[in-house]
Amino acid sequence: MSHKSNAPKNAAAAGMMSGEIPDNDAIKRSRPLPVRIMGHFRSYWQLWLMFIPAVVFVFIFHYIPLYGLQLAFRKNSRSGGFDGDWVGFKYFEQFFSSPNFVQTLTNTVRISLWSLVMGFFAPIILALLLNQLAGKKIKGFIQTITYMPHFISMVVIVTMLTIFLDPKSGFIGRVAGPDNLLNIEAWFTPLYWLSGIWQGMGWGSIIYLAALSGVDTSLYEAAKMDGASRLQLIRYVDIPTILPTSIILLIMDMGKVLNVGFEKVYLMQNPFNMQVSEVISTYTYKIGILSSQFSYATAIGLFNTVINLCFVLAANWIARRASDVSIF
């Protein structure tokens, strides 16, 4: 005669029968997968509803265009479609052997590294200084003034730069000399990253100020009682607090090493500084849009993306090894 066991099916049921407090998480995990999925959407449907537009946007503008990468390996079609013959790495070899390759890559790396280094430290320094201000009104006023340039259009920024540097009417140009600084090759890169710092320093400091706002005030009080100066407070309290945030942002910025802003460089270009201002983004635009060499331009863009990906992976690996802080 068969005998059916009355033993509980899982540990959660066993705990309930023994009079112990049931583990709700264990009970939820023991449910069938469809039930768990439905329960999840029932609880968090508002968040998913907010998340869906972002997913659709990324899918349309970032994943669907990946289909067009095959143009980098196909012969340029007169119709602009994907009916060209497969040519492999022909356009990559054409770019690497081009006389513009070394100059364009050098300009891109030089402008990008200067902008990356200076643009990385400037918001940190501003945030550390603002955090030491005691007056909330003064602190808020300075913060507002510094992040307002972020909302100015790039066209307006370059127009302002052109007016300021004009040797006849600009207040900087009159002091600099008879020549417009934008026409001097040696000044193009400094003007680029200096104007970039002015525009983005205040906005970039917001995330560091948010990290510093989470510091326990008792740490400052204890350090002051021990005789710590303001510089010592910054060194031993503030900097360790924002270090993980700064590492994550640095890794993300490394993915844009070769992505020098097209709009700003293109607007600042003129026949006098073309030798130092031609970067990959502007070169791709002239090759692809103005010259209709879509396959060649796609190959250059793909090369740019692969190099940026390598920079991100390398920076993430170094950060994980050195500080145990990384994105993935």
Coordinates of C-alpha atoms in Angstrom, one line a residue:
M1 CA 0.0 0.0 0.0
S2 CA 1.5 3.3 -1.1
H3 CA 2.0 6.0 1.5
K4 CA 2.1 9.7 0.5
S5 CA 4.6 11.8 2.4
N6 CA 3.2 14.9 4.3
A7 CA 6.7 16.5 4.4
P8 CA 6.8 20.2 3.4
K9 CA 7.9 20.8 -0.2
N10 CA 10.5 23.5 0.6
A11 CA 12.3 25.1 3.5
A12 CA 9.9 28.1 3.6
A13 CA 6.9 25.8 4.2
A14 CA 8.9 23.9 6.8
G15 CA 9.6 27.1 8.7
M16 CA 5.9 28.0 8.7
M17 CA 4.9 24.6 10.0
S18 CA 7.5 24.7 12.7
G19 CA 6.2 28.1 14.0
E20 CA 9.2 30.1 12.9
I21 CA 8.9 33.5 11.3
P22 CA 8.5 32.8 7.5
D23 CA 11.1 34.2 5.1
N24 CA 9.1 36.1 2.6
D25 CA 12.0 36.4 0.2
A26 CA 12.5 32.7 0.2
I27 CA 8.8 32.2 -0.4
K28 CA 8.8 34.5 -3.4
R29 CA 11.9 32.8 -4.8
S30 CA 10.2 29.4 -4.6
R31 CA 7.3 30.5 -6.8
P32 CA 7.2 29.7 -10.5
L33 CA 9.1 32.0 -12.8
P34 CA 6.0 33.4 -14.6
V35 CA 4.4 34.2 -11.3
R36 CA 7.6 36.0 -10.1
I37 CA 7.8 38.1 -13.3
M38 CA 4.2 39.1 -13.1
G39 CA 4.6 40.0 -9.4
H40 CA 7.7 42.1 -10.3
F41 CA 5.8 44.1 -13.0
R42 CA 2.8 44.5 -10.7
S43 CA 5.0 46.1 -8.1
Y44 CA 7.2 48.2 -10.3
W45 CA 5.1 49.0 -13.4
Q46 CA 5.5 52.7 -12.8
L47 CA 9.3 52.4 -13.0
W48 CA 9.1 50.3 -16.2
L49 CA 6.7 52.8 -17.7
M50 CA 9.3 55.5 -17.2
F51 CA 12.1 53.2 -18.5
I52 CA 10.4 52.2 -21.7
P53 CA 10.9 55.5 -23.6
A54 CA 14.6 55.4 -22.9
V55 CA 14.9 51.8 -24.1
V56 CA 13.0 52.7 -27.3
F57 CA 15.2 55.7 -27.9
V58 CA 18.4 53.8 -27.4
F59 CA 17.2 50.9 -29.6
I60 CA 16.2 53.2 -32.5
F61 CA 19.2 55.6 -32.4
H62 CA 22.0 53.3 -31.2
Y63 CA 21.2 49.7 -32.1
I64 CA 19.3 49.9 -35.4
P65 CA 22.1 52.1 -37.0
L66 CA 24.6 49.2 -36.3
Y67 CA 23.1 47.6 -39.4
G68 CA 24.8 50.3 -41.4
L69 CA 28.3 49.3 -40.2
Q70 CA 28.5 46.9 -43.1
L71 CA 29.1 49.9 -45.3
A72 CA 32.6 50.0 -44.0
F73 CA 33.3 46.6 -45.7
R74 CA 31.3 47.2 -48.9
K75 CA 32.2 49.2 -52.0
N76 CA 30.7 52.7 -52.0
S77 CA 27.4 52.5 -53.8
R78 CA 26.2 55.4 -55.9
S79 CA 22.7 55.0 -54.5
G80 CA 24.0 55.2 -51.0
G81 CA 22.5 51.7 -50.2
F82 CA 24.0 48.4 -49.1
D83 CA 24.2 46.9 -52.6
G84 CA 28.0 47.5 -53.1
D85 CA 30.4 44.6 -53.5
W86 CA 32.1 43.2 -50.4
V87 CA 35.7 44.7 -50.2
G88 CA 36.8 43.7 -46.7
F89 CA 39.3 46.0 -45.0
K90 CA 40.0 48.1 -48.1
Y91 CA 38.8 51.4 -46.7
F92 CA 40.6 50.8 -43.4
E93 CA 43.8 50.3 -45.3
Q94 CA 43.0 53.4 -47.4
F95 CA 42.6 55.5 -44.2
F96 CA 45.8 54.1 -42.6
S97 CA 47.9 54.8 -45.8
S98 CA 46.3 58.2 -46.3
P99 CA 48.7 61.2 -45.8
N100 CA 46.1 62.8 -43.6
F101 CA 46.0 59.8 -41.2
V102 CA 48.9 60.7 -38.9
Q103 CA 48.1 64.4 -38.8
T104 CA 44.4 63.8 -38.1
L105 CA 45.0 61.2 -35.4
T106 CA 47.7 63.4 -33.8
N107 CA 45.4 66.4 -33.7
T108 CA 42.6 64.4 -32.3
V109 CA 44.7 62.8 -29.5
R110 CA 46.4 66.1 -28.6
I111 CA 43.1 68.1 -28.3
S112 CA 41.3 65.3 -26.6
L113 CA 43.9 64.5 -24.0
W114 CA 44.3 68.2 -23.1
S115 CA 40.5 68.5 -22.8
L116 CA 40.3 65.3 -20.8
V117 CA 43.0 66.1 -18.3
M118 CA 42.1 69.7 -17.7
G119 CA 38.4 69.1 -17.9
F120 CA 38.7 66.2 -15.4
F121 CA 40.6 68.1 -12.6
A122 CA 38.8 71.5 -13.0
P123 CA 35.4 70.4 -11.7
I124 CA 37.0 68.5 -8.8
I125 CA 39.0 71.5 -7.7
L126 CA 35.9 73.8 -8.0
A127 CA 33.8 71.3 -5.9
L128 CA 36.5 71.0 -3.2
L129 CA 36.7 74.8 -3.0
L130 CA 33.0 75.4 -2.9
N131 CA 32.6 72.7 -0.2
Q132 CA 34.8 74.7 2.1
L133 CA 32.7 77.9 1.8
A134 CA 30.6 78.4 4.9
G135 CA 28.0 80.8 3.6
K136 CA 25.2 79.1 1.8
K137 CA 24.2 82.2 -0.2
I138 CA 27.7 82.8 -1.5
K139 CA 28.2 79.1 -2.3
G140 CA 24.9 79.0 -4.2
F141 CA 25.6 82.2 -6.1
I142 CA 29.1 81.0 -7.2
Q143 CA 27.7 77.6 -8.2
T144 CA 24.9 79.1 -10.2
I145 CA 27.3 81.5 -12.0
T146 CA 29.8 78.7 -12.8
Y147 CA 27.3 76.2 -14.3
M148 CA 25.2 78.7 -16.3
P149 CA 27.7 78.6 -19.3
H150 CA 26.7 74.9 -19.7
F151 CA 23.4 76.0 -21.2
I152 CA 24.8 78.3 -23.8
S153 CA 24.7 76.9 -27.3
M154 CA 28.0 75.9 -28.9
V155 CA 27.4 78.3 -31.8
V156 CA 27.1 81.1 -29.3
I157 CA 30.2 80.0 -27.4
V158 CA 32.3 80.0 -30.6
T159 CA 30.8 83.4 -31.7
M160 CA 31.7 84.9 -28.3
L161 CA 35.2 83.4 -28.6
T162 CA 35.6 85.0 -32.1
I163 CA 34.4 88.4 -30.8
F164 CA 36.6 88.4 -27.7
L165 CA 39.7 87.4 -29.8
D166 CA 39.1 90.0 -32.5
P167 CA 42.2 92.3 -32.5
K168 CA 40.1 95.3 -33.3
S169 CA 37.1 95.0 -31.1
G170 CA 37.7 92.1 -28.7
F171 CA 38.9 92.9 -25.2
I172 CA 41.3 89.9 -25.3
G173 CA 42.3 90.5 -28.9
R174 CA 43.4 94.0 -28.2
V175 CA 45.8 92.8 -25.5
A176 CA 47.0 89.7 -27.4
G177 CA 48.4 91.6 -30.4
P178 CA 47.7 92.4 -34.0
D179 CA 46.9 88.8 -35.0
N180 CA 43.7 86.9 -34.1
L181 CA 44.7 84.1 -31.8
L182 CA 42.3 81.7 -33.7
N183 CA 44.6 82.2 -36.7
I184 CA 47.7 81.1 -34.8
E185 CA 48.2 77.3 -34.8
A186 CA 49.8 77.1 -31.4
W187 CA 46.8 78.7 -29.8
F188 CA 44.1 76.5 -31.2
T189 CA 44.3 73.7 -28.6
P190 CA 44.6 76.0 -25.5
L191 CA 41.7 78.0 -26.7
Y192 CA 39.7 74.8 -27.2
W193 CA 40.2 73.3 -23.8
L194 CA 40.2 76.7 -21.9
S195 CA 36.8 77.6 -23.3
G196 CA 35.6 74.0 -22.6
I197 CA 36.6 74.3 -19.0
W198 CA 34.8 77.6 -18.7
Q199 CA 31.7 76.1 -20.2
G200 CA 31.6 72.7 -18.3
M201 CA 33.5 73.2 -15.1
G202 CA 30.5 74.3 -13.0
W203 CA 28.2 71.7 -14.4
G204 CA 30.7 68.9 -13.8
S205 CA 31.2 69.9 -10.2
I206 CA 27.6 69.2 -9.3
I207 CA 28.1 65.5 -9.1
Y208 CA 31.2 65.9 -6.9
L209 CA 29.3 68.3 -4.6
A210 CA 26.5 65.7 -4.3
A211 CA 29.1 63.2 -3.2
L212 CA 30.6 65.6 -0.7
S213 CA 27.2 66.4 0.8
G214 CA 27.1 62.8 2.0
V215 CA 30.2 63.2 4.3
D216 CA 29.4 62.9 8.0
T217 CA 29.9 66.3 9.6
S218 CA 31.3 64.7 12.6
L219 CA 34.4 63.8 10.6
Y220 CA 35.0 67.5 9.9
E221 CA 34.4 68.4 13.6
A222 CA 36.8 65.7 14.8
A223 CA 39.5 66.7 12.3
K224 CA 39.2 70.4 13.4
M225 CA 39.5 69.4 17.0
D226 CA 42.7 67.6 16.1
G227 CA 44.0 70.8 14.6
A228 CA 43.5 70.0 10.9
S229 CA 43.7 72.9 8.5
R230 CA 41.5 73.4 5.4
L231 CA 44.0 71.7 3.1
Q232 CA 44.2 68.7 5.5
L233 CA 40.4 68.5 5.5
I234 CA 40.4 68.4 1.7
R235 CA 43.2 65.9 1.6
Y236 CA 42.1 63.4 4.3
V237 CA 38.3 63.8 4.2
D238 CA 37.0 65.3 0.9
I239 CA 39.3 63.6 -1.6
P240 CA 38.8 60.0 -0.3
T241 CA 35.1 60.7 -0.4
I242 CA 34.9 61.7 -4.1
L243 CA 37.7 59.3 -5.3
P244 CA 35.3 56.4 -6.3
T245 CA 33.1 58.9 -8.2
S246 CA 36.0 60.5 -9.9
I247 CA 37.3 57.1 -11.0
I248 CA 34.0 56.1 -12.5
L249 CA 33.7 59.4 -14.4
L250 CA 37.3 59.1 -15.6
I251 CA 36.6 55.6 -17.0
M252 CA 33.6 56.9 -18.9
D253 CA 35.5 59.9 -20.2
M254 CA 38.2 57.5 -21.6
G255 CA 35.5 56.3 -24.0
K256 CA 35.5 59.7 -25.6
V257 CA 39.3 60.1 -26.1
L258 CA 39.0 60.2 -29.9
N259 CA 35.5 61.8 -29.9
V260 CA 36.5 65.4 -30.0
G261 CA 33.4 67.6 -30.3
F262 CA 32.6 68.1 -33.9
E263 CA 30.6 71.2 -33.7
K264 CA 33.1 73.2 -31.7
V265 CA 36.1 72.2 -33.8
Y266 CA 34.3 72.7 -37.0
L267 CA 33.1 76.2 -36.0
M268 CA 36.6 77.2 -34.8
Q269 CA 38.3 76.0 -38.0
N270 CA 39.7 78.4 -40.6
P271 CA 42.3 78.2 -43.4
F272 CA 45.0 79.4 -41.0
N273 CA 44.6 76.7 -38.3
M274 CA 43.5 73.8 -40.5
Q275 CA 46.8 71.9 -40.0
V276 CA 46.2 71.6 -36.2
S277 CA 42.4 71.6 -36.1
E278 CA 41.5 68.8 -38.5
V279 CA 40.3 65.9 -36.3
I280 CA 38.7 62.6 -37.0
S281 CA 35.1 63.8 -36.6
T282 CA 35.6 66.8 -39.0
Y283 CA 37.5 64.7 -41.5
T284 CA 34.7 62.0 -41.4
Y285 CA 32.1 64.7 -42.1
K286 CA 34.0 66.1 -45.1
I287 CA 34.7 62.7 -46.5
G288 CA 31.2 61.2 -45.9
I289 CA 28.8 64.2 -46.3
L290 CA 30.6 66.6 -48.5
S291 CA 32.4 64.1 -50.7
S292 CA 29.7 61.4 -50.5
Q293 CA 32.3 58.6 -49.7
F294 CA 30.0 56.9 -47.3
S295 CA 31.9 53.6 -47.1
Y296 CA 35.2 55.3 -46.4
A297 CA 33.6 57.6 -43.8
T298 CA 31.9 54.6 -42.1
A299 CA 35.2 52.8 -41.9
I300 CA 36.9 55.8 -40.2
G301 CA 34.0 56.1 -37.8
L302 CA 34.2 52.4 -36.9
F303 CA 37.9 52.7 -36.3
N304 CA 37.3 55.6 -34.0
T305 CA 34.7 53.6 -32.1
V306 CA 36.9 50.5 -31.7
I307 CA 39.8 52.6 -30.3
N308 CA 37.5 54.3 -27.8
L309 CA 36.2 50.9 -26.7
C310 CA 39.8 49.7 -26.1
F311 CA 40.5 52.8 -24.0
V312 CA 37.4 52.2 -21.9
L313 CA 38.3 48.5 -21.3
A314 CA 41.9 49.4 -20.5
A315 CA 40.9 52.2 -18.1
N316 CA 38.4 49.9 -16.4
W317 CA 40.9 47.2 -16.0
I318 CA 43.6 49.5 -14.5
A319 CA 41.0 51.1 -12.1
R320 CA 39.8 47.7 -10.9
R321 CA 43.4 46.6 -10.3
A322 CA 44.5 49.8 -8.6
S323 CA 41.5 50.8 -6.5
D324 CA 39.0 48.0 -6.7
V325 CA 36.5 50.5 -8.3
S326 CA 35.2 49.9 -11.8
I327 CA 32.2 50.0 -14.0
F328 CA 32.2 46.3 -14.8

